[in-house]
Amino acid sequence: MGFTDRATSALGKRVLIHIAWFLILVALIAGLVFLIVHAIYVRYFAKAKEFATEPASEGTSALPARIPRHSLTARLFHWIMAAAMFVLLFTAFLPKLGVQFNWVTYHWIAGTVLTISILFHLVHASFYLDFWSIWPDRSDIEDARRRFQRFLGKPTEQPRKFAKYPLENKLYHGVVMLSGLAVIVTGICMMFRVRTIFFPRNPYLFSDMTWGMTYALHGLAGVGLITLTIVHVYFAIRPEKLPITASMIVGSMSREFYLQEHDPKRWVIEGLPHHGSAVDGD
Ligand code: HEM
């Protein structure tokens, strides 16, 4: 059993046509195994979360009761992108699992919505949000090392509280960004193979081999997004993460939650007079 499906081209050559569809089940099972193992680990084995106790920052008493976390624009982007992602996953994979319907039209329309929303997000995040808040920094790496030492039971300094996004969220964003980019770039090429409103069909744009690799990359990144989406939804509904999930709906989180998990020096909020202005985030 190979990881790809091949067919004989008009020239009599065996060419790659797409990934083997059993990988859909592999991706589903990988997501489910991750969440079962993680839930058991947190429930029975993980030590209580501990952070280095820093002296309380001056001015935290001036913080508002609700800490703004996601602007309305950032929330709208998130939910439009999420809706497009679900439509893409279901229209792509249900037919492969035997549910037949006219999926291609819904699929490229959702693909167009995803592409436009990501283009918007690139501009919004570069010019209106704190662009660097989602990329790992030196403190994240040091704290990850400390947390790993703690996990091994070795004595070490305690990790600091998080900036706006913990390292795990930053790494997740990086992987989703790469898979998203792969499905978008290949998906736009694949729109030349089907009838859309954008450009005339041109199945001769690429050679058979190049089309095969384009379809295989689209499928591989696509099944990866199954696992990534399961993991994302799992964390969103874990009880200790609900305040974060709620903030993606209402836009803010409580001051208590913010002070418990985040370092006001690493994630600066408006309302602390000596810290300068706030930065928005997605
Ligand atoms: C979560 C994201 C996505 C997933 C999981 C996904 C998955 C898939 C899968 C499994 C196929 C079937 C390919 C085959 O038969 O080998 C497909 C086809 C297709 N995808 Fe996507 N895709 C995604 C995003 C996109 C995007 C963003 C676009 C457009 C910008 C797009 C455009 C297309 C087109 C036009 C086809 C039809 C190709 C054909 O039938 O010849 N997809 N997609």
Tab-separated table of C-alpha atoms and ligand atoms in Angstrom:
chain	number	residue	atom	x	y	z
A	1	MET	CA	0.000	0.000	0.000
A	2	GLY	CA	1.655	3.230	-1.183
A	3	PHE	CA	1.155	6.753	0.102
A	4	THR	CA	0.215	7.991	-3.387
A	5	ASP	CA	-2.159	6.980	-6.196
A	6	ARG	CA	-0.779	6.735	-9.731
A	7	ALA	CA	-2.393	6.440	-13.166
A	8	THR	CA	-1.240	5.915	-16.749
A	9	SER	CA	-0.980	9.186	-18.694
A	10	ALA	CA	-1.969	9.703	-22.383
A	11	LEU	CA	1.726	9.151	-23.195
A	12	GLY	CA	1.654	5.776	-21.471
A	13	LYS	CA	3.712	6.895	-18.470
A	14	ARG	CA	2.813	6.064	-14.848
A	15	VAL	CA	2.277	9.440	-13.136
A	16	LEU	CA	1.387	10.588	-9.652
A	17	ILE	CA	-2.238	11.794	-9.426
A	18	HIS	CA	-2.809	12.431	-5.709
A	19	ILE	CA	-2.167	11.096	-2.215
A	20	ALA	CA	-3.714	7.767	-1.200
A	21	TRP	CA	-6.988	8.524	0.582
A	22	PHE	CA	-6.381	6.180	3.520
A	23	LEU	CA	-4.242	9.097	4.791
A	24	ILE	CA	-7.557	10.798	5.717
A	25	LEU	CA	-8.127	8.071	8.320
A	26	VAL	CA	-4.502	8.298	9.465
A	27	ALA	CA	-4.968	12.050	10.040
A	28	LEU	CA	-8.262	11.536	11.902
A	29	ILE	CA	-6.773	8.834	14.124
A	30	ALA	CA	-3.620	10.922	14.778
A	31	GLY	CA	-5.815	13.822	15.975
A	32	LEU	CA	-7.923	11.575	18.211
A	33	VAL	CA	-4.881	9.785	19.687
A	34	PHE	CA	-3.269	13.160	20.447
A	35	LEU	CA	-6.287	14.423	22.328
A	36	ILE	CA	-6.807	11.177	24.294
A	37	VAL	CA	-3.121	11.006	25.331
A	38	HIS	CA	-3.059	14.713	26.200
A	39	ALA	CA	-6.282	14.551	28.233
A	40	ILE	CA	-5.005	11.514	30.208
A	41	TYR	CA	-1.641	13.202	30.789
A	42	VAL	CA	-3.216	16.422	32.097
A	43	ARG	CA	-5.743	14.546	34.253
A	44	TYR	CA	-3.432	12.022	35.911
A	45	PHE	CA	0.216	12.967	35.498
A	46	ALA	CA	0.869	16.676	34.880
A	47	LYS	CA	2.079	18.776	37.807
A	48	ALA	CA	0.149	21.940	38.644
A	49	LYS	CA	1.158	24.913	36.498
A	50	GLU	CA	3.724	27.082	38.297
A	51	PHE	CA	5.280	30.344	37.228
A	52	ALA	CA	8.173	32.350	38.624
A	53	THR	CA	6.728	34.786	41.175
A	54	GLU	CA	7.712	38.203	39.984
A	55	PRO	CA	7.067	41.221	42.194
A	56	ALA	CA	3.626	42.562	41.253
A	57	SER	CA	4.079	45.087	38.457
A	58	GLU	CA	3.423	48.648	39.372
A	59	GLY	CA	0.158	49.918	38.008
A	60	THR	CA	-1.611	46.549	37.597
A	61	SER	CA	-4.311	47.859	39.942
A	62	ALA	CA	-5.078	50.444	37.246
A	63	LEU	CA	-5.968	47.636	34.825
A	64	PRO	CA	-9.562	47.486	33.612
A	65	ALA	CA	-11.739	44.572	34.832
A	66	ARG	CA	-11.881	43.224	31.268
A	67	ILE	CA	-8.629	43.029	29.325
A	68	PRO	CA	-9.082	43.625	25.581
A	69	ARG	CA	-7.586	40.699	23.638
A	70	HIS	CA	-9.047	40.510	20.118
A	71	SER	CA	-10.451	43.467	18.188
A	72	LEU	CA	-13.754	43.022	16.334
A	73	THR	CA	-11.854	42.918	13.017
A	74	ALA	CA	-9.529	40.189	14.297
A	75	ARG	CA	-12.505	38.167	15.586
A	76	LEU	CA	-14.405	38.504	12.312
A	77	PHE	CA	-11.310	37.347	10.430
A	78	HIS	CA	-10.913	34.351	12.742
A	79	TRP	CA	-14.510	33.137	12.344
A	80	ILE	CA	-14.686	33.725	8.577
A	81	MET	CA	-11.439	31.811	8.152
A	82	ALA	CA	-12.703	29.026	10.459
A	83	ALA	CA	-15.980	28.700	8.490
A	84	ALA	CA	-14.055	28.529	5.196
A	85	MET	CA	-11.705	25.920	6.676
A	86	PHE	CA	-14.588	23.666	7.816
A	87	VAL	CA	-16.345	23.936	4.436
A	88	LEU	CA	-13.041	23.082	2.704
A	89	LEU	CA	-12.385	20.061	4.925
A	90	PHE	CA	-15.908	18.636	4.613
A	91	THR	CA	-16.275	19.282	0.860
A	92	ALA	CA	-12.828	17.789	0.203
A	93	PHE	CA	-13.017	14.674	2.329
A	94	LEU	CA	-16.679	13.604	2.624
A	95	PRO	CA	-16.800	12.558	-1.077
A	96	LYS	CA	-13.610	10.517	-0.556
A	97	LEU	CA	-15.334	8.741	2.338
A	98	GLY	CA	-18.338	7.898	0.149
A	99	VAL	CA	-20.713	10.880	0.599
A	100	GLN	CA	-21.283	11.990	-2.997
A	101	PHE	CA	-22.380	15.547	-3.895
A	102	ASN	CA	-21.334	18.362	-6.227
A	103	TRP	CA	-18.424	19.315	-3.962
A	104	VAL	CA	-15.995	21.056	-6.340
A	105	THR	CA	-18.041	24.269	-6.685
A	106	TYR	CA	-18.520	24.690	-2.909
A	107	HIS	CA	-14.862	23.820	-2.447
A	108	TRP	CA	-13.346	26.454	-4.754
A	109	ILE	CA	-15.775	29.095	-3.444
A	110	ALA	CA	-14.673	28.357	0.156
A	111	GLY	CA	-11.059	28.284	-1.121
A	112	THR	CA	-11.528	31.783	-2.527
A	113	VAL	CA	-12.985	33.001	0.798
A	114	LEU	CA	-10.023	31.481	2.665
A	115	THR	CA	-7.509	33.038	0.250
A	116	ILE	CA	-9.060	36.527	0.521
A	117	SER	CA	-9.341	36.297	4.313
A	118	ILE	CA	-5.661	35.287	4.596
A	119	LEU	CA	-4.571	38.151	2.291
A	120	PHE	CA	-6.564	40.497	4.518
A	121	HIS	CA	-4.976	38.975	7.644
A	122	LEU	CA	-1.460	39.496	6.222
A	123	VAL	CA	-2.076	43.226	5.788
A	124	HIS	CA	-3.988	43.574	9.090
A	125	ALA	CA	-1.324	41.694	11.115
A	126	SER	CA	1.572	43.546	9.458
A	127	PHE	CA	0.274	47.080	9.847
A	128	TYR	CA	-2.416	47.111	12.554
A	129	LEU	CA	-1.563	44.321	15.002
A	130	ASP	CA	1.605	43.580	16.929
A	131	PHE	CA	3.243	41.521	14.152
A	132	TRP	CA	5.966	40.000	16.367
A	133	SER	CA	3.583	38.801	19.120
A	134	ILE	CA	2.982	35.481	17.293
A	135	TRP	CA	6.637	34.535	16.653
A	136	PRO	CA	8.771	32.693	19.277
A	137	ASP	CA	11.285	34.905	21.108
A	138	ARG	CA	14.312	34.187	23.305
A	139	SER	CA	12.258	34.050	26.548
A	140	ASP	CA	9.928	31.436	25.002
A	141	ILE	CA	12.885	29.191	24.191
A	142	GLU	CA	14.454	29.622	27.674
A	143	ASP	CA	11.113	28.922	29.370
A	144	ALA	CA	10.487	25.875	27.150
A	145	ARG	CA	13.865	24.528	28.314
A	146	ARG	CA	12.921	25.187	31.951
A	147	ARG	CA	9.549	23.487	31.523
A	148	PHE	CA	11.213	20.477	29.911
A	149	GLN	CA	13.714	20.204	32.817
A	150	ARG	CA	10.778	20.370	35.251
A	151	PHE	CA	9.020	17.646	33.257
A	152	LEU	CA	12.150	15.466	33.674
A	153	GLY	CA	12.067	16.208	37.422
A	154	LYS	CA	15.356	18.160	37.340
A	155	PRO	CA	15.800	21.283	39.489
A	156	THR	CA	15.567	24.480	37.433
A	157	GLU	CA	14.333	28.040	37.618
A	158	GLN	CA	10.598	28.381	37.179
A	159	PRO	CA	9.338	29.531	33.783
A	160	ARG	CA	8.005	33.061	33.479
A	161	LYS	CA	4.391	33.899	32.704
A	162	PHE	CA	3.449	34.137	29.050
A	163	ALA	CA	3.429	37.095	26.734
A	164	LYS	CA	0.213	37.413	24.712
A	165	TYR	CA	0.689	33.957	23.118
A	166	PRO	CA	2.376	30.921	24.754
A	167	LEU	CA	5.054	29.124	22.717
A	168	GLU	CA	2.658	26.273	21.819
A	169	ASN	CA	0.232	28.731	20.204
A	170	LYS	CA	3.085	30.359	18.287
A	171	LEU	CA	4.314	27.005	16.970
A	172	TYR	CA	0.771	25.996	16.055
A	173	HIS	CA	0.323	29.253	14.137
A	174	GLY	CA	3.560	28.549	12.240
A	175	VAL	CA	2.495	25.046	11.175
A	176	VAL	CA	-1.044	26.149	10.190
A	177	MET	CA	0.473	29.043	8.241
A	178	LEU	CA	2.712	26.692	6.240
A	179	SER	CA	-0.071	24.161	5.527
A	180	GLY	CA	-2.504	26.988	4.713
A	181	LEU	CA	-0.013	28.542	2.315
A	182	ALA	CA	0.510	25.155	0.618
A	183	VAL	CA	-3.246	24.515	0.068
A	184	ILE	CA	-3.787	28.079	-1.147
A	185	VAL	CA	-0.938	28.185	-3.679
A	186	THR	CA	-1.692	24.687	-5.039
A	187	GLY	CA	-5.477	25.326	-4.850
A	188	ILE	CA	-5.189	28.452	-7.017
A	189	CYS	CA	-3.285	26.396	-9.628
A	190	MET	CA	-5.906	23.627	-9.404
A	191	MET	CA	-8.642	26.142	-10.201
A	192	PHE	CA	-7.276	26.007	-13.781
A	193	ARG	CA	-8.410	22.381	-13.928
A	194	VAL	CA	-12.063	23.138	-13.105
A	195	ARG	CA	-14.631	25.677	-14.295
A	196	THR	CA	-14.629	28.824	-12.100
A	197	ILE	CA	-15.638	32.466	-12.624
A	198	PHE	CA	-12.049	33.694	-12.502
A	199	PHE	CA	-10.169	32.412	-15.538
A	200	PRO	CA	-10.719	30.012	-18.447
A	201	ARG	CA	-10.000	26.352	-17.818
A	202	ASN	CA	-6.509	25.312	-18.856
A	203	PRO	CA	-5.601	21.741	-17.916
A	204	TYR	CA	-2.451	22.043	-20.059
A	205	LEU	CA	-0.942	24.686	-17.755
A	206	PHE	CA	1.415	22.077	-16.252
A	207	SER	CA	2.819	18.716	-17.346
A	208	ASP	CA	1.159	15.570	-15.955
A	209	MET	CA	4.002	15.144	-13.492
A	210	THR	CA	3.725	18.732	-12.197
A	211	TRP	CA	-0.067	18.432	-11.862
A	212	GLY	CA	0.479	15.197	-9.918
A	213	MET	CA	2.858	16.888	-7.504
A	214	THR	CA	0.488	19.868	-7.135
A	215	TYR	CA	-2.439	17.548	-6.268
A	216	ALA	CA	-0.259	15.504	-3.909
A	217	LEU	CA	0.960	18.605	-2.025
A	218	HIS	CA	-2.621	19.952	-1.846
A	219	GLY	CA	-3.836	16.618	-0.439
A	220	LEU	CA	-0.935	16.222	1.995
A	221	ALA	CA	-1.314	19.721	3.460
A	222	GLY	CA	-5.109	19.150	3.426
A	223	VAL	CA	-4.985	15.954	5.516
A	224	GLY	CA	-2.487	17.680	7.824
A	225	LEU	CA	-5.140	20.339	8.378
A	226	ILE	CA	-7.571	17.612	9.562
A	227	THR	CA	-5.240	16.769	12.471
A	228	LEU	CA	-4.430	20.426	13.139
A	229	THR	CA	-8.129	21.352	13.228
A	230	ILE	CA	-8.991	18.506	15.635
A	231	VAL	CA	-6.161	19.593	17.960
A	232	HIS	CA	-7.237	23.253	17.749
A	233	VAL	CA	-10.891	22.517	18.566
A	234	TYR	CA	-9.826	20.185	21.408
A	235	PHE	CA	-7.779	22.938	23.079
A	236	ALA	CA	-10.549	25.484	22.478
A	237	ILE	CA	-13.020	23.399	24.493
A	238	ARG	CA	-10.692	22.293	27.314
A	239	PRO	CA	-12.094	23.791	30.552
A	240	GLU	CA	-8.907	25.688	31.486
A	241	LYS	CA	-8.783	27.293	28.004
A	242	LEU	CA	-12.418	28.445	27.902
A	243	PRO	CA	-11.622	32.048	28.960
A	244	ILE	CA	-9.289	32.265	25.922
A	245	THR	CA	-11.929	30.777	23.608
A	246	ALA	CA	-14.570	33.142	25.000
A	247	SER	CA	-12.246	36.065	24.251
A	248	MET	CA	-12.378	35.095	20.565
A	249	ILE	CA	-16.157	35.685	20.786
A	250	VAL	CA	-16.501	38.638	23.167
A	251	GLY	CA	-13.053	40.182	22.549
A	252	SER	CA	-11.816	40.342	26.159
A	253	MET	CA	-10.773	38.250	29.185
A	254	SER	CA	-10.952	38.904	32.928
A	255	ARG	CA	-8.153	40.828	34.666
A	256	GLU	CA	-7.715	37.824	37.040
A	257	PHE	CA	-7.099	35.380	34.176
A	258	TYR	CA	-4.718	37.815	32.514
A	259	LEU	CA	-2.652	38.297	35.693
A	260	GLN	CA	-2.668	34.584	36.451
A	261	GLU	CA	-1.262	33.487	33.070
A	262	HIS	CA	0.328	36.518	31.432
A	263	ASP	CA	3.227	38.763	32.250
A	264	PRO	CA	2.079	42.410	32.047
A	265	LYS	CA	5.625	43.367	31.026
A	266	ARG	CA	5.522	40.950	28.074
A	267	TRP	CA	1.935	41.715	27.070
A	268	VAL	CA	1.365	45.394	27.678
A	269	ILE	CA	-2.203	46.609	28.140
A	270	GLU	CA	-3.625	50.092	27.841
A	271	GLY	CA	-4.535	51.377	31.303
A	272	LEU	CA	-1.022	50.977	32.694
A	273	PRO	CA	0.036	54.615	32.367
A	274	HIS	CA	3.823	54.075	32.368
A	275	HIS	CA	3.795	51.173	29.881
A	276	GLY	CA	2.881	53.037	26.726
A	277	SER	CA	0.013	52.192	24.385
A	278	ALA	CA	-1.612	48.817	23.915
A	279	VAL	CA	-1.011	46.535	21.030
A	280	ASP	CA	-3.830	44.705	19.391
A	281	GLY	CA	-3.641	41.044	18.484
A	282	ASP	CA	-5.493	38.496	16.440
B	1	HEM	C1	-8.414	23.184	4.314
B	1	HEM	C2	-8.022	23.453	3.130
B	1	HEM	C3	-8.155	22.534	1.953
B	1	HEM	C4	-8.282	21.168	1.906
B	1	HEM	C5	-8.331	20.201	3.073
B	1	HEM	C6	-8.380	20.781	0.524
B	1	HEM	C7	-8.470	19.477	0.056
B	1	HEM	C8	-8.698	19.109	-1.249
B	1	HEM	C9	-8.760	17.764	-1.747
B	1	HEM	C10	-8.540	16.505	-0.906
B	1	HEM	C11	-9.037	17.812	-3.077
B	1	HEM	C12	-9.183	16.625	-4.032
B	1	HEM	C13	-7.913	16.557	-4.816
B	1	HEM	C14	-7.743	15.282	-5.585
B	1	HEM	O1	-8.730	14.726	-6.064
B	1	HEM	O2	-6.598	14.870	-5.688
B	1	HEM	C15	-9.147	19.196	-3.439
B	1	HEM	C16	-9.430	19.666	-4.698
B	1	HEM	C17	-9.476	20.999	-5.051
B	1	HEM	N1	-9.114	22.075	-4.229
B	1	HEM	FE1	-8.759	21.980	-2.272
B	1	HEM	N2	-8.356	21.912	-0.256
B	1	HEM	C18	-8.203	23.002	0.581
B	1	HEM	C19	-8.068	24.330	0.214
B	1	HEM	C20	-8.251	24.785	-1.082
B	1	HEM	C21	-8.099	26.161	-1.483
B	1	HEM	C22	-7.700	27.293	-0.538
B	1	HEM	C23	-8.379	26.212	-2.825
B	1	HEM	C24	-8.384	27.408	-3.756
B	1	HEM	C25	-7.769	28.523	-3.528
B	1	HEM	C26	-8.687	24.868	-3.263
B	1	HEM	C27	-9.016	24.513	-4.551
B	1	HEM	C28	-9.265	23.235	-4.990
B	1	HEM	C29	-9.716	22.884	-6.319
B	1	HEM	C30	-10.001	23.868	-7.456
B	1	HEM	C31	-9.866	21.499	-6.356
B	1	HEM	C32	-10.424	20.653	-7.497
B	1	HEM	C33	-9.413	20.089	-8.378
B	1	HEM	C34	-9.986	19.081	-9.331
B	1	HEM	O3	-11.036	18.481	-9.074
B	1	HEM	O4	-9.341	18.876	-10.343
B	1	HEM	N3	-8.584	24.033	-2.186
B	1	HEM	N4	-8.919	19.973	-2.300
